[in-house]
């Protein structure tokens, strides 16, 4: 099928009309908007902002009793990594003790 107007589509005339298809239009439009913003602000600025937010999240999580940051070993040295041209990304991995008495596997 092809979108013929913003609110409707037209089925294809051949056997492809019977193929299963599904598309998340909202996600596509969101990705498009994100790409526009990225181009306008620049990847370096976006990376710096994302890593600042991740560092803030790590710091906040580390202050919570029973919460352990898992995305780098405890011996990880941010300054040494930066001097070698490496940097943490904005993905934050952590483990938190359950307050409901549930044990993790």
Short mmCIF file of C-alpha atoms in Angstrom, two decimals:
data_model
loop_
_atom_site.label_atom_id
_atom_site.label_comp_id
_atom_site.label_asym_id
_atom_site.label_seq_id
_atom_site.Cartn_x
_atom_site.Cartn_y
_atom_site.Cartn_z
CA UNK A 1 0.00 0.00 0.00
CA UNK A 2 1.05 3.58 -0.54
CA UNK A 3 -0.13 6.65 1.30
CA UNK A 4 -2.29 8.58 -1.17
CA UNK A 5 -3.31 11.34 1.26
CA UNK A 6 -2.37 12.03 4.88
CA UNK A 7 -5.46 10.06 5.97
CA UNK A 8 -5.72 7.24 3.44
CA UNK A 9 -3.78 4.69 1.44
CA UNK A 10 -4.18 2.87 -1.86
CA UNK A 11 -3.61 -0.87 -2.15
CA UNK A 12 -1.06 -1.99 -4.71
CA UNK A 13 -2.47 -3.64 -7.84
CA UNK A 14 -0.18 -6.70 -7.70
CA UNK A 15 0.42 -9.53 -5.23
CA UNK A 16 2.31 -7.20 -2.89
CA UNK A 17 -1.09 -5.99 -1.70
CA UNK A 18 -1.37 -9.26 0.26
CA UNK A 19 1.98 -8.95 2.01
CA UNK A 20 1.84 -8.39 5.74
CA UNK A 21 2.98 -4.91 6.62
CA UNK A 22 2.96 -2.65 9.56
CA UNK A 23 4.61 0.67 10.10
CA UNK A 24 4.84 2.88 13.14
CA UNK A 25 4.17 6.25 11.53
CA UNK A 26 4.47 8.13 14.82
CA UNK A 27 7.95 6.69 15.39
CA UNK A 28 8.98 7.59 11.83
CA UNK A 29 7.84 11.17 12.30
CA UNK A 30 9.58 11.32 15.68
CA UNK A 31 12.80 10.04 14.10
CA UNK A 32 12.48 12.64 11.36
CA UNK A 33 12.03 15.40 13.95
CA UNK A 34 15.04 14.12 15.89
CA UNK A 35 17.16 14.13 12.71
CA UNK A 36 16.13 17.73 11.97
CA UNK A 37 17.11 18.81 15.50
CA UNK A 38 20.40 16.87 15.28
CA UNK A 39 21.29 18.58 12.02
CA UNK A 40 20.40 21.99 13.45
CA UNK A 41 22.35 21.64 16.69
CA UNK A 42 25.12 19.35 15.51
CA UNK A 43 26.13 15.87 16.66
CA UNK A 44 28.95 17.11 18.91
CA UNK A 45 26.60 19.37 20.88
CA UNK A 46 24.01 16.59 21.12
CA UNK A 47 26.64 14.12 22.34
CA UNK A 48 27.90 16.57 24.95
CA UNK A 49 24.35 17.21 26.20
CA UNK A 50 23.48 13.49 26.32
CA UNK A 51 26.66 12.59 28.20
CA UNK A 52 26.07 15.45 30.70
CA UNK A 53 22.57 14.12 31.35
CA UNK A 54 23.93 10.58 31.73
CA UNK A 55 26.58 11.77 34.20
CA UNK A 56 23.87 13.55 36.20
CA UNK A 57 21.75 10.39 36.21
CA UNK A 58 24.72 8.24 37.30
CA UNK A 59 25.49 10.66 40.12
CA UNK A 60 21.88 10.70 41.29
CA UNK A 61 21.51 6.93 41.12
CA UNK A 62 24.82 6.39 42.96
CA UNK A 63 23.44 8.46 45.86
CA UNK A 64 20.51 6.06 46.31
CA UNK A 65 21.20 3.31 48.88
CA UNK A 66 21.11 -0.10 47.22
CA UNK A 67 21.63 1.28 43.71
CA UNK A 68 24.82 0.32 41.84
CA UNK A 69 25.94 1.71 38.48
CA UNK A 70 26.90 -1.22 36.21
CA UNK A 71 27.95 0.36 32.91
CA UNK A 72 31.64 0.52 33.87
CA UNK A 73 33.81 -1.27 36.42
CA UNK A 74 34.43 0.57 39.72
CA UNK A 75 38.05 1.12 38.66
CA UNK A 76 37.00 3.01 35.50
CA UNK A 77 38.82 6.33 35.28
CA UNK A 78 36.96 8.92 33.23
CA UNK A 79 40.01 11.17 32.83
CA UNK A 80 42.29 8.35 31.61
CA UNK A 81 39.66 7.24 29.12
CA UNK A 82 39.26 10.82 27.85
CA UNK A 83 43.04 11.18 27.47
CA UNK A 84 42.96 8.10 25.23
CA UNK A 85 40.19 9.56 23.08
CA UNK A 86 37.44 7.42 24.60
CA UNK A 87 34.32 8.48 26.44
CA UNK A 88 31.32 6.92 28.11
CA UNK A 89 28.18 6.99 26.06
CA UNK A 90 24.82 8.15 27.37
CA UNK A 91 23.53 4.66 28.12
CA UNK A 92 23.28 4.18 31.88
CA UNK A 93 23.05 0.67 33.29
CA UNK A 94 22.30 0.14 36.95
CA UNK A 95 21.07 -2.39 39.46
CA UNK A 96 18.76 -1.53 42.33
CA UNK A 97 17.75 -3.55 45.35
CA UNK A 98 14.07 -4.36 45.45
CA UNK A 99 12.01 -2.70 48.15
CA UNK A 100 9.31 -5.29 47.55
CA UNK A 101 11.30 -8.29 48.69
CA UNK A 102 11.79 -9.51 45.12
CA UNK A 103 15.16 -11.01 44.29
CA UNK A 104 16.75 -10.64 40.87
CA UNK A 105 17.83 -13.75 38.99
#
